[in-house]
Amino acid sequence: MAGPRAPGSKAVPEPQCAEPLAGLAFVFSGELSSFSRDEAVDLAKRFGGRVTGQPSSRTSYVVLGDDAGPSKLAAIKKHNLRTLSEDEFLQLIATRNPGGGELDEKTRKKKEKEQDAIREGAREMEKREKAAMKEAKAGSVGSAKAVDTSTQLWTVRYAPQTLKEICGNKGQVEKLLLWLQDWPKSLKSGFSKPGKNGMNIFRAVMITGPPGIGKTTSAHLCAKLAGFTPIELNASDARSKKLVELVIDSHKPNQKTNAAGVEISDKSCLIMDEVDGMSAGDRGGVGALNQLIKKTKIPIICIANDRQAQKLKPLIATTYSLPFKKPDAAAVRSRILTVAYKEKMKIPANVVDQLVAGAQSDIRQVLNMLSTWKLSSSTMDFDESKELVKMNEKYAIMTPFNVTYKILGPYTFSPTSRETLGDKMELYFHDFSFVPLFIQAPENYLKTQPVKVRNLAGPEKDLKELELMDKAATSISDGDLVDGLIHGSVPRVVDLRSLICKVCRSEQHWSLMPLHAVLSTVRPASFIYGNCQQWLGQNSKQNKLSRQLNDVQVRMRLKVSGDKSEVRQSYIPALFPVIVKPLMDVGASAVDEVIDRMDDYYLSKEDWDTIVELGVDQNKDELVLKKIPAATKTALTRKYNSREHPIPFHKAQDLGKAPKKIAASEVPDLEEAFDVDEDVPEEVVEDDQGEDEDVSKDKLIKMPKANKGKPAAAKAKGKKG
Amino acid sequence: MSLWVDKYRPRTLDDLHYHHDLTARLKSLAASGDFPHMLFYGPSGAGKKTRIACTLRQLFGPGVEKLRIDQRVFLTPSKRKLDLNVVQSNFHIEITPRLVLHSRTYLPRSSCIYTVNSEVGMYDRVVIQEILKEIAQTQQVDLNAKQRFKVVIINDADTLSRDAQAALRRTMEKYMNNMRIILCANSTSKLIAPIKSRCLLVRVAAPSSEEMHNALEYVAKREKFDLPPEASQQIVEDSNGNLRKAILVLEALKMQSPDLSGPLSIAKPDWETYCHKVADMIIQEQSPQRVMDVRAKLYELLSHCIPATVILKTVAERVVDKVDESIKADIMHWAAIYEVRMRQGNKKIFHLEAWVVKVMSLYKHSFYGIDLDDFEE
């Protein structure tokens, strides 16, 4: 195995100039002997190089270690790239001096151009600020807008003022602007013409994306540019159903202001910021908003972080989706550099890159970090930026997909990896209920090509692979035992062998979660890490079928003594030839007989479906249903519905809403239980209202119980007497 | 037109075909007027419920056979609604606490991908507490009833959670005047000791093959056909002491070939053949790809409500049949281990799969003649 043969054995050389690797693009492949991949990439960046993932014709050097990936080697050959060993790479850092003529013309020109752009941008900002100041001075004394820009937050001061200044998502912003400009026209046409982007049939759009990438800013800017007055309602405003409805009401001609007290004209544009934050206090808010959207006379822009959120489901159909992505580092970099120049801070480009990457492209955070930094120093070097990023590290929650990819990928467990056990466990905690499932999903842990068997071949490889899989599977199984202690409730046999079970016997041992993390995620991954593909496990319909089987068993109970699994294992195979097979073999004429049989066991048509659905192998439902002609099926349904059937029991639901708690009242026999059922509906309604207003009160008072006991008892008396 | 197994089920203690000493004991218990709490246990298809029903009839007369199913709704402390189906007559009530269902609850998003416990096992305590108290607090109102107490039958008592079992303890003593409890379980190992000590334990063993022959012949006689001894022999062997299965198989065979002569092939239930296919797949090839295929099949079995232990048992038996003598013991050893783990853990598939991979690994190693050095735990 390629090991950290000598981690840290080679010193980083002293370069001759500040950025010896400037203008070069690197690709790393394989394991270096002294540096981990991350460290090597860091080195290249620190000395001004660019690092890309895949080799292309524009790559200057490929740094090759042991076990380089075959696809990368092929690309090297194809593009005829120069390769470096680790030592040569260090040598390059030590000796290269691009300062003079070495830096080619193109790169220098590009750099100059960048510098010009930055200076230009900064100058413009300056101009605008001055103009604002002048206006403030010239304007009336009462003007509230006269704010000294130097007291503003950087995020406000440097918020983009034109479309050009918005970083990234250009296409989406243009779409938004176009939609807003077309809005009056679309309204006139009744939202029937889709327009160029197909957006003009929507009365509202929903912008979604991670925080700090300018969603709100873009919305405001576009609204202003399209000539609308933005009205923003965000999470700090109450947005309950009532209030949102007030907004609707305010469209009536005699009332011109909305809940927020802002005047509404047909030139207003409603920006509902942080829609996914409509929660607890904003009961029914999303639904009301949806109603509003359906008949609004002004454009509405909704902004949210997670489009998939359950809460936003109603809005998906009525709004046009504008997903904003994180802007790429280059776009953010030039903007940040402009700001830094304007603030007279000396920050090299690679440092900015570092900051941007660390903040997950959150422009707002980078600006905040810089403005704080400015207080103590006006320069920043690479190491300082790393530290700063570390301090402000943003814990982006990774999706289970990414976690799985990361932990099963070749690097997390490679010998040169610097990640500690704690770091790996951290991955589990990104989503502790899902990550273990994803790891276990066959498509993940079975499909990896374990790095550990890369050097083997033939039967040896097969054996080793199976052995690794075995270990991983065992560990997952261990993990499940621990999971049982955390979430389980089943009485368990105490197993003295393992430490875990000694601790246990009950549930909710949340403190065992780190152990679960190791067993379910880290340990299996440590065996089988390698190249993995992503795939999500199939949906299990076990729940549904199990529930239906319950129904079947309950219905059959009067005739049959077996429990649920006996019904499945013995009765269903035995019933199959009697109630399903005739339909396949004989056809429609067997329907009567089949229905008789079903009635014998109190089976309904739904139960028949269940029995078919529960078949496996040659009795698999698809195969069976294919063999039954459609005419027979309809005959069965029609005949079944036309006949009377014995019903072994009554369902509580048949009598309106379910009673809250029959068992609580003293009900000696059945008839009175019926009476109680009938009493219930009003009570339940009352109850719901109570819940709306004050949940805790409801819990304490227990009104329904008092109500219910009386009539039932009274009736009972009446009957007995 | 019911199936034979239900048509010819014995209705009274006198009709029972085997375990005559047990029958005599039950009869004298019912007559004594001092009927204890009871715990019937034994394998499936041995006749536990039949005996319970017969005993009830002995106690209360034919009135107990007038059954009805009633659906009760409970509210848990966390305000979830639970449905419970209750089978009852005027004299007794029968509940299956594990079969409680949520009604109209909204499952969290995560559950659509994976479920921890399909049934709401943790709420069986609520059911036990509420139902038992309700029954215990009311006396028998029917003055003509033979006994002053009502009987509560709890099915699948071995699946009761510890909480529910604990909830039973005190109730069983406190309300002895009004109520007797009959527990029905496959094994007593999962019942807590206090419960066992409060009950009269009645073991209903699986019938011997002799007894099964008799029962099959009885059915044949009532259906007016001749049952050749070979056919009877074959059915008895196939059904493994499960009389229910034996009679169901007999009826299926009779439908297939009405004269029951000549070589018979007993049609295996669908799930069993499917399990055998899985076993064959394991032996044919050992690779990650194959594990995935196997897992898909296991998922299908599980989702079609075949219990994981049954799957493991059936597959393991088939695998052991087919492999070399030297690894048979190991395969069974691991099957046992993973069966225990399945009971301890939450997600059956993890353990099933771990076993499959283990078997594959064992098989491959023995195939190449290399010992797996760490197969001992």
PDB file of N, CA and C in Angstrom, chain A residues 38-74:
ATOM      1  N   ASP A  38      -4.433  17.374   0.359  1.00  0.00           N
ATOM      2  CA  ASP A  38      -4.873  18.719   0.729  1.00  0.00           C
ATOM      3  C   ASP A  38      -3.694  19.657   0.903  1.00  0.00           C
ATOM      4  N   GLU A  39      -2.684  19.128   1.551  1.00  0.00           N
ATOM      5  CA  GLU A  39      -1.504  19.985   1.787  1.00  0.00           C
ATOM      6  C   GLU A  39      -0.852  20.383   0.479  1.00  0.00           C
ATOM      7  N   ALA A  40      -0.749  19.411  -0.436  1.00  0.00           N
ATOM      8  CA  ALA A  40      -0.101  19.702  -1.704  1.00  0.00           C
ATOM      9  C   ALA A  40      -0.892  20.753  -2.472  1.00  0.00           C
ATOM     10  N   VAL A  41      -2.195  20.596  -2.461  1.00  0.00           N
ATOM     11  CA  VAL A  41      -3.031  21.569  -3.158  1.00  0.00           C
ATOM     12  C   VAL A  41      -2.857  22.943  -2.522  1.00  0.00           C
ATOM     13  N   ASP A  42      -2.788  22.958  -1.226  1.00  0.00           N
ATOM     14  CA  ASP A  42      -2.560  24.208  -0.507  1.00  0.00           C
ATOM     15  C   ASP A  42      -1.275  24.877  -0.945  1.00  0.00           C
ATOM     16  N   LEU A  43      -0.231  24.063  -1.033  1.00  0.00           N
ATOM     17  CA  LEU A  43       1.077  24.589  -1.435  1.00  0.00           C
ATOM     18  C   LEU A  43       0.975  25.262  -2.787  1.00  0.00           C
ATOM     19  N   ALA A  44       0.384  24.554  -3.735  1.00  0.00           N
ATOM     20  CA  ALA A  44       0.287  25.092  -5.077  1.00  0.00           C
ATOM     21  C   ALA A  44      -0.474  26.406  -5.063  1.00  0.00           C
ATOM     22  N   LYS A  45      -1.527  26.462  -4.287  1.00  0.00           N
ATOM     23  CA  LYS A  45      -2.328  27.691  -4.255  1.00  0.00           C
ATOM     24  C   LYS A  45      -1.571  28.822  -3.580  1.00  0.00           C
ATOM     25  N   ARG A  46      -0.884  28.457  -2.515  1.00  0.00           N
ATOM     26  CA  ARG A  46      -0.174  29.476  -1.757  1.00  0.00           C
ATOM     27  C   ARG A  46       0.867  30.184  -2.618  1.00  0.00           C
ATOM     28  N   PHE A  47       1.491  29.417  -3.489  1.00  0.00           N
ATOM     29  CA  PHE A  47       2.526  30.023  -4.314  1.00  0.00           C
ATOM     30  C   PHE A  47       1.980  30.474  -5.657  1.00  0.00           C
ATOM     31  N   GLY A  48       0.692  30.712  -5.707  1.00  0.00           N
ATOM     32  CA  GLY A  48       0.138  31.401  -6.863  1.00  0.00           C
ATOM     33  C   GLY A  48      -0.356  30.514  -7.974  1.00  0.00           C
ATOM     34  N   GLY A  49      -0.260  29.197  -7.817  1.00  0.00           N
ATOM     35  CA  GLY A  49      -0.717  28.332  -8.892  1.00  0.00           C
ATOM     36  C   GLY A  49      -2.208  28.115  -8.832  1.00  0.00           C
ATOM     37  N   ARG A  50      -2.738  27.589  -9.908  1.00  0.00           N
ATOM     38  CA  ARG A  50      -4.132  27.199  -9.908  1.00  0.00           C
ATOM     39  C   ARG A  50      -4.183  25.681  -9.839  1.00  0.00           C
ATOM     40  N   VAL A  51      -5.204  25.148  -9.202  1.00  0.00           N
ATOM     41  CA  VAL A  51      -5.327  23.699  -9.136  1.00  0.00           C
ATOM     42  C   VAL A  51      -6.681  23.308  -9.704  1.00  0.00           C
ATOM     43  N   THR A  52      -6.648  22.404 -10.657  1.00  0.00           N
ATOM     44  CA  THR A  52      -7.913  21.922 -11.204  1.00  0.00           C
ATOM     45  C   THR A  52      -8.027  20.422 -10.941  1.00  0.00           C
ATOM     46  N   GLY A  53      -9.204  19.940 -11.099  1.00  0.00           N
ATOM     47  CA  GLY A  53      -9.445  18.530 -10.771  1.00  0.00           C
ATOM     48  C   GLY A  53      -9.023  17.587 -11.869  1.00  0.00           C
ATOM     49  N   GLN A  54      -9.364  17.916 -13.090  1.00  0.00           N
ATOM     50  CA  GLN A  54      -9.072  17.010 -14.195  1.00  0.00           C
ATOM     51  C   GLN A  54      -8.075  17.655 -15.148  1.00  0.00           C
ATOM     52  N   PRO A  55      -7.144  16.870 -15.658  1.00  0.00           N
ATOM     53  CA  PRO A  55      -6.186  17.422 -16.599  1.00  0.00           C
ATOM     54  C   PRO A  55      -6.860  17.801 -17.914  1.00  0.00           C
ATOM     55  N   SER A  56      -6.436  18.913 -18.488  1.00  0.00           N
ATOM     56  CA  SER A  56      -6.950  19.311 -19.796  1.00  0.00           C
ATOM     57  C   SER A  56      -5.779  19.899 -20.565  1.00  0.00           C
ATOM     58  N   SER A  57      -6.056  20.397 -21.763  1.00  0.00           N
ATOM     59  CA  SER A  57      -4.953  20.923 -22.578  1.00  0.00           C
ATOM     60  C   SER A  57      -4.356  22.168 -21.950  1.00  0.00           C
ATOM     61  N   ARG A  58      -5.095  22.801 -21.035  1.00  0.00           N
ATOM     62  CA  ARG A  58      -4.564  24.035 -20.444  1.00  0.00           C
ATOM     63  C   ARG A  58      -3.792  23.781 -19.152  1.00  0.00           C
ATOM     64  N   THR A  59      -3.695  22.529 -18.761  1.00  0.00           N
ATOM     65  CA  THR A  59      -2.928  22.202 -17.567  1.00  0.00           C
ATOM     66  C   THR A  59      -1.433  22.358 -17.850  1.00  0.00           C
ATOM     67  N   SER A  60      -0.724  23.011 -16.950  1.00  0.00           N
ATOM     68  CA  SER A  60       0.719  23.181 -17.180  1.00  0.00           C
ATOM     69  C   SER A  60       1.468  21.947 -16.713  1.00  0.00           C
ATOM     70  N   TYR A  61       1.153  21.490 -15.502  1.00  0.00           N
ATOM     71  CA  TYR A  61       1.865  20.335 -14.960  1.00  0.00           C
ATOM     72  C   TYR A  61       0.903  19.386 -14.290  1.00  0.00           C
ATOM     73  N   VAL A  62       1.211  18.104 -14.387  1.00  0.00           N
ATOM     74  CA  VAL A  62       0.496  17.129 -13.579  1.00  0.00           C
ATOM     75  C   VAL A  62       1.485  16.584 -12.567  1.00  0.00           C
ATOM     76  N   VAL A  63       1.156  16.691 -11.304  1.00  0.00           N
ATOM     77  CA  VAL A  63       2.039  16.163 -10.270  1.00  0.00           C
ATOM     78  C   VAL A  63       1.596  14.737  -9.961  1.00  0.00           C
ATOM     79  N   LEU A  64       2.463  13.814 -10.264  1.00  0.00           N
ATOM     80  CA  LEU A  64       2.087  12.410 -10.131  1.00  0.00           C
ATOM     81  C   LEU A  64       2.654  11.797  -8.863  1.00  0.00           C
ATOM     82  N   GLY A  65       1.812  11.090  -8.148  1.00  0.00           N
ATOM     83  CA  GLY A  65       2.295  10.315  -7.007  1.00  0.00           C
ATOM     84  C   GLY A  65       2.125   8.840  -7.316  1.00  0.00           C
ATOM     85  N   ASP A  66       2.125   8.031  -6.282  1.00  0.00           N
ATOM     86  CA  ASP A  66       1.884   6.598  -6.485  1.00  0.00           C
ATOM     87  C   ASP A  66       0.411   6.370  -6.791  1.00  0.00           C
ATOM     88  N   ASP A  67       0.160   5.323  -7.525  1.00  0.00           N
ATOM     89  CA  ASP A  67      -1.209   4.905  -7.790  1.00  0.00           C
ATOM     90  C   ASP A  67      -2.051   5.984  -8.440  1.00  0.00           C
ATOM     91  N   ALA A  68      -1.469   6.631  -9.415  1.00  0.00           N
ATOM     92  CA  ALA A  68      -2.234   7.672 -10.084  1.00  0.00           C
ATOM     93  C   ALA A  68      -3.415   7.033 -10.805  1.00  0.00           C
ATOM     94  N   GLY A  69      -4.524   7.795 -10.863  1.00  0.00           N
ATOM     95  CA  GLY A  69      -5.730   7.265 -11.508  1.00  0.00           C
ATOM     96  C   GLY A  69      -5.514   7.022 -12.998  1.00  0.00           C
ATOM     97  N   PRO A  70      -6.028   5.918 -13.513  1.00  0.00           N
ATOM     98  CA  PRO A  70      -5.807   5.581 -14.925  1.00  0.00           C
ATOM     99  C   PRO A  70      -6.398   6.614 -15.882  1.00  0.00           C
ATOM    100  N   SER A  71      -7.546   7.200 -15.487  1.00  0.00           N
ATOM    101  CA  SER A  71      -8.160   8.155 -16.416  1.00  0.00           C
ATOM    102  C   SER A  71      -7.283   9.382 -16.553  1.00  0.00           C
ATOM    103  N   LYS A  72      -6.639   9.738 -15.435  1.00  0.00           N
ATOM    104  CA  LYS A  72      -5.773  10.924 -15.497  1.00  0.00           C
ATOM    105  C   LYS A  72      -4.539  10.634 -16.337  1.00  0.00           C
ATOM    106  N   LEU A  73      -4.021   9.418 -16.193  1.00  0.00           N
ATOM    107  CA  LEU A  73      -2.847   9.069 -16.999  1.00  0.00           C
ATOM    108  C   LEU A  73      -3.200   9.106 -18.485  1.00  0.00           C
ATOM    109  N   ALA A  74      -4.377   8.646 -18.818  1.00  0.00           N
ATOM    110  CA  ALA A  74      -4.800   8.667 -20.214  1.00  0.00           C
ATOM    111  C   ALA A  74      -4.877  10.099 -20.711  1.00  0.00           C
TER     112      ALA A  74
END
